[in-house]
PDB file of C-alpha atoms in Angstrom:
ATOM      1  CA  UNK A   1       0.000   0.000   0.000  1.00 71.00           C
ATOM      2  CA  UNK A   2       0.919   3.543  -0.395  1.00 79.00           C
ATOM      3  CA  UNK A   3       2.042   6.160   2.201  1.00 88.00           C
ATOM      4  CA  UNK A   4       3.907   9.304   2.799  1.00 93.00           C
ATOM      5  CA  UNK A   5       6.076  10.830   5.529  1.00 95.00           C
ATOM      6  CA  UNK A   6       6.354  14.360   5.553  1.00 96.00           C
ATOM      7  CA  UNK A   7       9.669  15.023   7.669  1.00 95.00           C
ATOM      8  CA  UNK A   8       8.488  18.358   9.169  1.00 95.00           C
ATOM      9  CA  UNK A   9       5.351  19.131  11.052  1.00 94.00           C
ATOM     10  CA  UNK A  10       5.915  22.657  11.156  1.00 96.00           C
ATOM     11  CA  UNK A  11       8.382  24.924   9.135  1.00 98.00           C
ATOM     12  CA  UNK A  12       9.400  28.760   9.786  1.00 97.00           C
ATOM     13  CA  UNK A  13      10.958  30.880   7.242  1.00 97.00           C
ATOM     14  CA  UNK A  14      10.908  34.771   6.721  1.00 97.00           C
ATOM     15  CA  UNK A  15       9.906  36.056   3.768  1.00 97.00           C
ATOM     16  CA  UNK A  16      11.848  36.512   0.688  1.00 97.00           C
ATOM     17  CA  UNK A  17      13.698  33.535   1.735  1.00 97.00           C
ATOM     18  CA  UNK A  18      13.566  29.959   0.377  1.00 97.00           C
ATOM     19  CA  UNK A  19      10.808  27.221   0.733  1.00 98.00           C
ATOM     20  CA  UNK A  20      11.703  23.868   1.233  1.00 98.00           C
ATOM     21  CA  UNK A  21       8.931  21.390   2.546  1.00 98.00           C
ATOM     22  CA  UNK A  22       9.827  17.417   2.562  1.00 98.00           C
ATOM     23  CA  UNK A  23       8.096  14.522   1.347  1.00 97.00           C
ATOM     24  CA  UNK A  24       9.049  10.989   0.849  1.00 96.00           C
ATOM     25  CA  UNK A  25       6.908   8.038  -0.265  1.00 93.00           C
ATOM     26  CA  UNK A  26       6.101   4.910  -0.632  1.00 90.00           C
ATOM     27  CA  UNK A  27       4.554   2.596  -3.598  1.00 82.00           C
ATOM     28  CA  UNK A  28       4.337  -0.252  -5.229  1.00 75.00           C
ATOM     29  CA  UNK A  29       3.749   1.170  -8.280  1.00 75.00           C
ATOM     30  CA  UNK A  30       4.443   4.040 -10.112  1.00 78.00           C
ATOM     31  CA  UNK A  31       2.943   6.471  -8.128  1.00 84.00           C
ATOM     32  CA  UNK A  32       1.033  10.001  -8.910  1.00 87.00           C
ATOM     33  CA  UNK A  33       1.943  12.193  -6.289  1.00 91.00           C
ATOM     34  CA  UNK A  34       0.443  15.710  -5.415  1.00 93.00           C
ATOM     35  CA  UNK A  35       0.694  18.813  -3.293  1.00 96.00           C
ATOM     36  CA  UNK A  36      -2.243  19.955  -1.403  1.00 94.00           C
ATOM     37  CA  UNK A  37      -2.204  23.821   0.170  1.00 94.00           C
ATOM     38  CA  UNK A  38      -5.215  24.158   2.872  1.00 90.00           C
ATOM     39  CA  UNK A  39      -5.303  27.956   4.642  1.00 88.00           C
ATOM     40  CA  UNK A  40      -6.895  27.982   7.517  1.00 81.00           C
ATOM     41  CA  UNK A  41     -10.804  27.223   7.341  1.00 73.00           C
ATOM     42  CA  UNK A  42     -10.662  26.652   3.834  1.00 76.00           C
ATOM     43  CA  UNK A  43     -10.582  23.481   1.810  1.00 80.00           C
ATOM     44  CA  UNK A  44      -7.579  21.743   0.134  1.00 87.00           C
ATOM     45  CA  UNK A  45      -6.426  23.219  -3.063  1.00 89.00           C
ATOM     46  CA  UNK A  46      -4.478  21.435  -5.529  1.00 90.00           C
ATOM     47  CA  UNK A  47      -0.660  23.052  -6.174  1.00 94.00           C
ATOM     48  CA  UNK A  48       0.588  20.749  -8.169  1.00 93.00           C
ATOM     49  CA  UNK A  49       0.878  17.202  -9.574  1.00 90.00           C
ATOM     50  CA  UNK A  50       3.102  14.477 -10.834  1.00 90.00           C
ATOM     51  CA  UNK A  51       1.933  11.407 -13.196  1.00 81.00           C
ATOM     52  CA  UNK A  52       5.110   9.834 -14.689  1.00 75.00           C
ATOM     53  CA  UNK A  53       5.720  13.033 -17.323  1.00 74.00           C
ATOM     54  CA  UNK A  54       8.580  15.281 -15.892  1.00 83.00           C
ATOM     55  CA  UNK A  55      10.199  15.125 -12.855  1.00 88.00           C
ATOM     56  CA  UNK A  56      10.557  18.696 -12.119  1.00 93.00           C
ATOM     57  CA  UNK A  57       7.053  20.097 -12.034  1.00 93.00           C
ATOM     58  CA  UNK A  58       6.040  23.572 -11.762  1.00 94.00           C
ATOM     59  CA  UNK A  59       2.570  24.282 -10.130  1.00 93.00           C
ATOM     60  CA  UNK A  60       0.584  27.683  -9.065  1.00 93.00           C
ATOM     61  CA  UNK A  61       1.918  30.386  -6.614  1.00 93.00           C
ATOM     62  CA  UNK A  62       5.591  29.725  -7.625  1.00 96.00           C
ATOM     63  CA  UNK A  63       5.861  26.219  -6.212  1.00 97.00           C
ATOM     64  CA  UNK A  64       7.782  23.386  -7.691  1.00 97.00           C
ATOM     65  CA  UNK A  65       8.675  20.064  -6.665  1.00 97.00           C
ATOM     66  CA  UNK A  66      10.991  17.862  -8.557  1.00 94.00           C
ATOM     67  CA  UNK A  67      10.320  13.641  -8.134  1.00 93.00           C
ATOM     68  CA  UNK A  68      13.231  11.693  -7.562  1.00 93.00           C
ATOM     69  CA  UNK A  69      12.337   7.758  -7.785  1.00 90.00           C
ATOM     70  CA  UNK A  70      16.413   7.003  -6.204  1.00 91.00           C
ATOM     71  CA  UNK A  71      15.345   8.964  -3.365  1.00 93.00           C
ATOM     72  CA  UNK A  72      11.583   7.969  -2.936  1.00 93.00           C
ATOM     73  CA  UNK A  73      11.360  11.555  -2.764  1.00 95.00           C
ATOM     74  CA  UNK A  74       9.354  14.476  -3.851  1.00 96.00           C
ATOM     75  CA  UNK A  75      10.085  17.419  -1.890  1.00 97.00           C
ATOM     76  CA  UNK A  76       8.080  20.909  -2.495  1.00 98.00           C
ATOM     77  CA  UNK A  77       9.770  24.435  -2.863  1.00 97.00           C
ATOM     78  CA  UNK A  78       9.566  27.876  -3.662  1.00 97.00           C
ATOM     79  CA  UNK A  79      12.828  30.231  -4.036  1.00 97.00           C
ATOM     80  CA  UNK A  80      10.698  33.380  -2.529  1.00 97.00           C
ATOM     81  CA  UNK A  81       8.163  32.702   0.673  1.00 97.00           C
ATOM     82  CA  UNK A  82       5.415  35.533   1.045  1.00 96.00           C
ATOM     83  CA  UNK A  83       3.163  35.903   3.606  1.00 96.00           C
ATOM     84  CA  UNK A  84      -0.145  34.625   1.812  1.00 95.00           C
ATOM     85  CA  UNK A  85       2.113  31.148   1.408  1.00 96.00           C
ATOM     86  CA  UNK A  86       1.397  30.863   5.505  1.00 96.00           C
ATOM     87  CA  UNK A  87      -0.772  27.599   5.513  1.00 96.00           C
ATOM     88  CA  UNK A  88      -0.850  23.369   6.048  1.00 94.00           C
ATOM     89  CA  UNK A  89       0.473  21.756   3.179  1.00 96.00           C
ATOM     90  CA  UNK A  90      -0.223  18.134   2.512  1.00 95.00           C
ATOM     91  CA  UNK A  91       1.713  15.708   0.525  1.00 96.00           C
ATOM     92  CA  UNK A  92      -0.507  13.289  -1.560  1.00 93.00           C
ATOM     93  CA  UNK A  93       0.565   9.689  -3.092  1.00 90.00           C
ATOM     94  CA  UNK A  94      -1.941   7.573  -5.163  1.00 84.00           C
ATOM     95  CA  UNK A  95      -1.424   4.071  -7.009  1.00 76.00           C
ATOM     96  CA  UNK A  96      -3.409   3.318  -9.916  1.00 66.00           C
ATOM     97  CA  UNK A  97      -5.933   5.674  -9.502  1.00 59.00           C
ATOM     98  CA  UNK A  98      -7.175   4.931  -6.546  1.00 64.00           C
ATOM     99  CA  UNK A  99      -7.885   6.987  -2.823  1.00 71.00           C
ATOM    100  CA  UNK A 100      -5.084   9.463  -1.961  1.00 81.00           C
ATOM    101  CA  UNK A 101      -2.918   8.847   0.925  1.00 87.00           C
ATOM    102  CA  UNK A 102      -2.408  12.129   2.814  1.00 91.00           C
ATOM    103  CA  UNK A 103       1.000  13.126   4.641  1.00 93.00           C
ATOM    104  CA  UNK A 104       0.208  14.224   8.491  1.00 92.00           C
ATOM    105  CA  UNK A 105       0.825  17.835   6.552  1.00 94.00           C
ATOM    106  CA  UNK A 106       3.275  20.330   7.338  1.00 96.00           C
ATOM    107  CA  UNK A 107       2.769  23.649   8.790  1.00 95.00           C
ATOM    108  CA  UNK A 108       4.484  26.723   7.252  1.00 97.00           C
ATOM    109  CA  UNK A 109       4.538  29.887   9.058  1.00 97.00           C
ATOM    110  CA  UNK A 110       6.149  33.010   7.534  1.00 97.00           C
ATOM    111  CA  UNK A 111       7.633  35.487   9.814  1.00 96.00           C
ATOM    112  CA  UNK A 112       7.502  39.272   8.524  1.00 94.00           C
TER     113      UNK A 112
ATOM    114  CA  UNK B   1     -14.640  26.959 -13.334  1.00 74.00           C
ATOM    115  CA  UNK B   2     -16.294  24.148 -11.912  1.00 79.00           C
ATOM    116  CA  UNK B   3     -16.063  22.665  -8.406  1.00 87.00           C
ATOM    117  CA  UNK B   4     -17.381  20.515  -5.947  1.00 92.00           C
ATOM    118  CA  UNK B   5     -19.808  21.946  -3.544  1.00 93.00           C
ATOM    119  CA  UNK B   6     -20.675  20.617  -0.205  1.00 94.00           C
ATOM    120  CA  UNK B   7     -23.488  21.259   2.132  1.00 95.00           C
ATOM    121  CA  UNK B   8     -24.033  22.080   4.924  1.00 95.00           C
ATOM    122  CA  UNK B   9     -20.626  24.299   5.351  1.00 93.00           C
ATOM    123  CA  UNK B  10     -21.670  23.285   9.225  1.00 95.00           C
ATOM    124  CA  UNK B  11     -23.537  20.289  10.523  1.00 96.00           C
ATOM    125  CA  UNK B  12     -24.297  20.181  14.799  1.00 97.00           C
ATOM    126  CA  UNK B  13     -25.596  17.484  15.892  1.00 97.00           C
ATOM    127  CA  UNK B  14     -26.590  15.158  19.051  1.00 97.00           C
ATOM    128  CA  UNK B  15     -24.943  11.587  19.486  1.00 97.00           C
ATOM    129  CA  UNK B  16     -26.879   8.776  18.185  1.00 97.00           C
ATOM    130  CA  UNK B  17     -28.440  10.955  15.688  1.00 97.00           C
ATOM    131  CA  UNK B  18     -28.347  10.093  11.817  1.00 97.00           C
ATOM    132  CA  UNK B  19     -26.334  12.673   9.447  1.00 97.00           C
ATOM    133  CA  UNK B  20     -26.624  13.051   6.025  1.00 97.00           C
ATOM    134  CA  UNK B  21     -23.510  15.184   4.072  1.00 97.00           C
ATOM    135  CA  UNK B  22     -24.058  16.256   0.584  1.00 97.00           C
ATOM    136  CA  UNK B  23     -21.489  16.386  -2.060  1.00 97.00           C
ATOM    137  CA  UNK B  24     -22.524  17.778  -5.586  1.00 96.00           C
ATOM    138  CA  UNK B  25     -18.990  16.689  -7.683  1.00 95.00           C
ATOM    139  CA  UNK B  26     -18.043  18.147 -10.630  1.00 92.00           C
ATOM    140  CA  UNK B  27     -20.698  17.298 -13.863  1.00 89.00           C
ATOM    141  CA  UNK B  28     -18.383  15.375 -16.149  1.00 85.00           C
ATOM    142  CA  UNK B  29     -16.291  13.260 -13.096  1.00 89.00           C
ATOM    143  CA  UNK B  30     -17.368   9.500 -12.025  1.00 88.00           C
ATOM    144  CA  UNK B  31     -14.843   9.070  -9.534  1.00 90.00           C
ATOM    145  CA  UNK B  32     -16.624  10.287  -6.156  1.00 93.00           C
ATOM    146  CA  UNK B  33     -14.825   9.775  -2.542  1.00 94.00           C
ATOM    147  CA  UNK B  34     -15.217  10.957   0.721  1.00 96.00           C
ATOM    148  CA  UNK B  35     -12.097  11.953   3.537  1.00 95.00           C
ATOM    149  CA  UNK B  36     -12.352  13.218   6.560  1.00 95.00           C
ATOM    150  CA  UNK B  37     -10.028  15.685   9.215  1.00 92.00           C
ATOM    151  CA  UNK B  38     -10.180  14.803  12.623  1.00 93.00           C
ATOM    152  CA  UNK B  39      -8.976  18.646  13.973  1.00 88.00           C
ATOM    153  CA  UNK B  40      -5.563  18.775  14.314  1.00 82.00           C
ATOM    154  CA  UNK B  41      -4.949  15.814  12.375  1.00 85.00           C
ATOM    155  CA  UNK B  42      -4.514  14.398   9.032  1.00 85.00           C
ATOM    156  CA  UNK B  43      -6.592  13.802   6.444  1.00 90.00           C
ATOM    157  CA  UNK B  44      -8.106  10.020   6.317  1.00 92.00           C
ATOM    158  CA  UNK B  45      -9.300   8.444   3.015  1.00 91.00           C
ATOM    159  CA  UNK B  46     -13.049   6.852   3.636  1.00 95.00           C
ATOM    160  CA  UNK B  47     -14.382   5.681   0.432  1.00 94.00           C
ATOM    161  CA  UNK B  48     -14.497   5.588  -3.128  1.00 92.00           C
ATOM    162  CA  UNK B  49     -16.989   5.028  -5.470  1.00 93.00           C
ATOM    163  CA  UNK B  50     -17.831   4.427  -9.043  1.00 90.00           C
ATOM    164  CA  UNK B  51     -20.350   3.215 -11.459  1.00 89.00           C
ATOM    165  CA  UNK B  52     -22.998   3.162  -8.362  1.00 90.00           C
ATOM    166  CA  UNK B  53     -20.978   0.845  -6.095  1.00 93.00           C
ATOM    167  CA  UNK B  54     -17.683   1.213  -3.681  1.00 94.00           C
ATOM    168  CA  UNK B  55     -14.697   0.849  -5.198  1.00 90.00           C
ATOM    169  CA  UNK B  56     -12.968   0.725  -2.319  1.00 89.00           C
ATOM    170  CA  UNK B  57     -13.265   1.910   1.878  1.00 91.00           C
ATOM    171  CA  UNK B  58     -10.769   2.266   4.517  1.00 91.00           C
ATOM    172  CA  UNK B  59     -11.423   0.118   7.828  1.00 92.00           C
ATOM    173  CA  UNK B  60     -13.121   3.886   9.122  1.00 93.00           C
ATOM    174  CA  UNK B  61     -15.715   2.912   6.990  1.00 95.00           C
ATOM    175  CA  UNK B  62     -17.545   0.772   8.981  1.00 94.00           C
ATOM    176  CA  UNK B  63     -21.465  -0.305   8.704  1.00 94.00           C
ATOM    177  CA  UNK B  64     -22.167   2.766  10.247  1.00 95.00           C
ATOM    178  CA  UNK B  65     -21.125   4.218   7.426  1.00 97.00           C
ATOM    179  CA  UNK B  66     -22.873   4.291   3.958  1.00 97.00           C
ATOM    180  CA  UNK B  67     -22.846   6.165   0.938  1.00 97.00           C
ATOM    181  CA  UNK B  68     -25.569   6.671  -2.151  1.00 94.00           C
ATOM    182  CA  UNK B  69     -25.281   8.424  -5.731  1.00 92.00           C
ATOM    183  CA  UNK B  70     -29.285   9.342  -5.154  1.00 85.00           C
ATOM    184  CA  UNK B  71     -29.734  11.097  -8.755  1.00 86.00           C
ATOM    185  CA  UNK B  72     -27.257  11.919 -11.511  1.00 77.00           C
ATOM    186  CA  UNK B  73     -25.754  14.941  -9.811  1.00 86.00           C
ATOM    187  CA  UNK B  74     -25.676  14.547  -5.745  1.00 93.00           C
ATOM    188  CA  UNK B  75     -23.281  12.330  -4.043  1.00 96.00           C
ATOM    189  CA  UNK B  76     -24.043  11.510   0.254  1.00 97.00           C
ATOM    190  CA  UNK B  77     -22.422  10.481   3.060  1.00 97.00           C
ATOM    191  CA  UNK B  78     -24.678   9.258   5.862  1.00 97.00           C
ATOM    192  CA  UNK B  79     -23.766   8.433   9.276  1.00 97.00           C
ATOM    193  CA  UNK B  80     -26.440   6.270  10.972  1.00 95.00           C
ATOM    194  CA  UNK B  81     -25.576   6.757  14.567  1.00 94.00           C
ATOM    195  CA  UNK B  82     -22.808   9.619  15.532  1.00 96.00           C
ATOM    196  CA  UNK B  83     -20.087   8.792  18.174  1.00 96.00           C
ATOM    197  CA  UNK B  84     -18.657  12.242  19.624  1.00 96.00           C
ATOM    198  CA  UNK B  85     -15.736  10.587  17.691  1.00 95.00           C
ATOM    199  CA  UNK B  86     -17.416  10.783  14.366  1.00 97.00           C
ATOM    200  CA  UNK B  87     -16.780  14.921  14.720  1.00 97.00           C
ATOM    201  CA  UNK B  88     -14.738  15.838  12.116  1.00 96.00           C
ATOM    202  CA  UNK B  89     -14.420  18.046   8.841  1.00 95.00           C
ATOM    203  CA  UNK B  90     -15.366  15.907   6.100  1.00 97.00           C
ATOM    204  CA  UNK B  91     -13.986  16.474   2.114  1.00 96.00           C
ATOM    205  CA  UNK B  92     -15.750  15.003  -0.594  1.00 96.00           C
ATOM    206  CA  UNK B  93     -13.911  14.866  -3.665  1.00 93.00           C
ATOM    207  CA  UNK B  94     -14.554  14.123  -7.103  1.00 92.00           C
ATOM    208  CA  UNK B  95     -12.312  12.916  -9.928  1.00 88.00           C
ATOM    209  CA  UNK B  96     -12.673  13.185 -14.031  1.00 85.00           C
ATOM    210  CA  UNK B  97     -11.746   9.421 -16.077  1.00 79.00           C
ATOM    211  CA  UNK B  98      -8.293   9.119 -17.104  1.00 71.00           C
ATOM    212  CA  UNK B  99      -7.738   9.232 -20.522  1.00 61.00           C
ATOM    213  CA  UNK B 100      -3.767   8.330 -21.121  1.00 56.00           C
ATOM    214  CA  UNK B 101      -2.341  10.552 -17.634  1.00 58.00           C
ATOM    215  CA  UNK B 102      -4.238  10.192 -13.783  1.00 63.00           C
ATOM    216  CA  UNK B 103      -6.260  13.134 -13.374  1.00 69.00           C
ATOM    217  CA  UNK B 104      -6.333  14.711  -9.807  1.00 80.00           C
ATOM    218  CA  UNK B 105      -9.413  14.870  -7.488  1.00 86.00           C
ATOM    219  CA  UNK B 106     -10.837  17.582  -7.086  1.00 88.00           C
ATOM    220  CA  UNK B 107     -12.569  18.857  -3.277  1.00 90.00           C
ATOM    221  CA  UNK B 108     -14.950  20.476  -1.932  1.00 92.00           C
ATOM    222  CA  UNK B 109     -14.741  23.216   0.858  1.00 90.00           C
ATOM    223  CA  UNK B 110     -15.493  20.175   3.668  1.00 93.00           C
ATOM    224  CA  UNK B 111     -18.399  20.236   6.293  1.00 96.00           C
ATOM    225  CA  UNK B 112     -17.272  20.659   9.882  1.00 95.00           C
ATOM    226  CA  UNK B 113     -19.541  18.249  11.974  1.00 97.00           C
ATOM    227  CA  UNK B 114     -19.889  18.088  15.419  1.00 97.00           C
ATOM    228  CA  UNK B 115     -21.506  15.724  17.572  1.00 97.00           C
ATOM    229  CA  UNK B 116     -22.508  16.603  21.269  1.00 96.00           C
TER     230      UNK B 116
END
């Protein structure tokens, strides 16, 4: 079955500087993997999304996240935090199209 | 663009009562599941369902549990009896057919439900 550890509950940066929120997975299969942004009170909102094309992939906001199948890994960044980036971001895996495994999510505050 | 709507944003409710959460997915998808956020914790896959039947459920879903595609639009989530436990947000989420490439589900805005 699939899973994901997210290595960081919570993450501080100030902002201007760089993102870096970790993920690593696990799958049987060649996975799809996603990042999920959820701001407080609000629903989850898709930022971006892998599915075997390439393995860097830009999404909205500025985020990227590059897969890297020798490291199980698929780590989310963004060179430039801003304050509206304050939020819980989950880390999604899925196998053959089935339900989404969430990470426990990782906080990001963004000091002024 | 189109999304998934849930109602109510805000369900209250006493133990032992039945629930009923209402999901209207996206027009075109056939993939329909339901998740759910325990505050403070992460989020939990229930169910999925396709072509009017489960797909798949998590061991969550248990018989207290059930879920119905009533007409061609609405998808529900009913809870027979509520446990205090059973208070959670709860995400429906809906997902188009893959053609070639997995498409991503898409969610709703949840409904918070608490059970006194």
């Amino acid at each position: 079955a699939q899973s994901v550890t997210q290595l960081d509950s919570h993450v501080s940066v100030s902002e201007g500087t760089p993102v870096l929120l970790r993920c690593n997975y696990s799958s049987s299969y060649s996975p799809s993997l996603f990042w999920y942004v959820q701001h407080p009170n609000k629903g989850l909102q898709l930022l971006l999304k892998y599915t075997s094309a390439a393995t860097l992939v830009k999404g909205i906001n500025g985020f990227e996240a590059e897969f890297k199948k020798s490291e199980t890994s698929f780590h989310l960044t963004k060179p430039s935090a801003h304050m509206s980036d304050a939020a819980e971001y989950f880390c999604v895996v899925s196998d053959l199209g089935n339900d989404m495994r969430f990470g426990a999510g990782t906080r990001l505050t963004v000091k002024p | 663009e189109p999304e998934v709507t849930q109602t109510p944003s805000h369900q209250v409710t006493q133990m032992g009562q039945e629930v009923i959460l209402r999901c209207v997915p996206i027009s075109n998808h056939l993939y329909f599941y339901w998740y759910r956020q325990i505050l403070g914790q992460k989020v939990e896959f229930l169910v999925s369902f396709y072509n009017n039947e489960i797909s798949e459920k998590s061991e969550i879903f248990d018989d207290q549990f059930s879920v119905e595609r009533p007409d061609g639009s609405n998808f529900t989530l009913k809870i027979r009896s509520t446990k205090l436990e059973d208070s959670a947000m709860y995400f429906c989420a809906s997902r188009a057919p893959d053609f070639g490439s997995y498409n991503e589900q898409f969610f709703g805005p949840g409904t918070r439900l608490t059970v006194l």
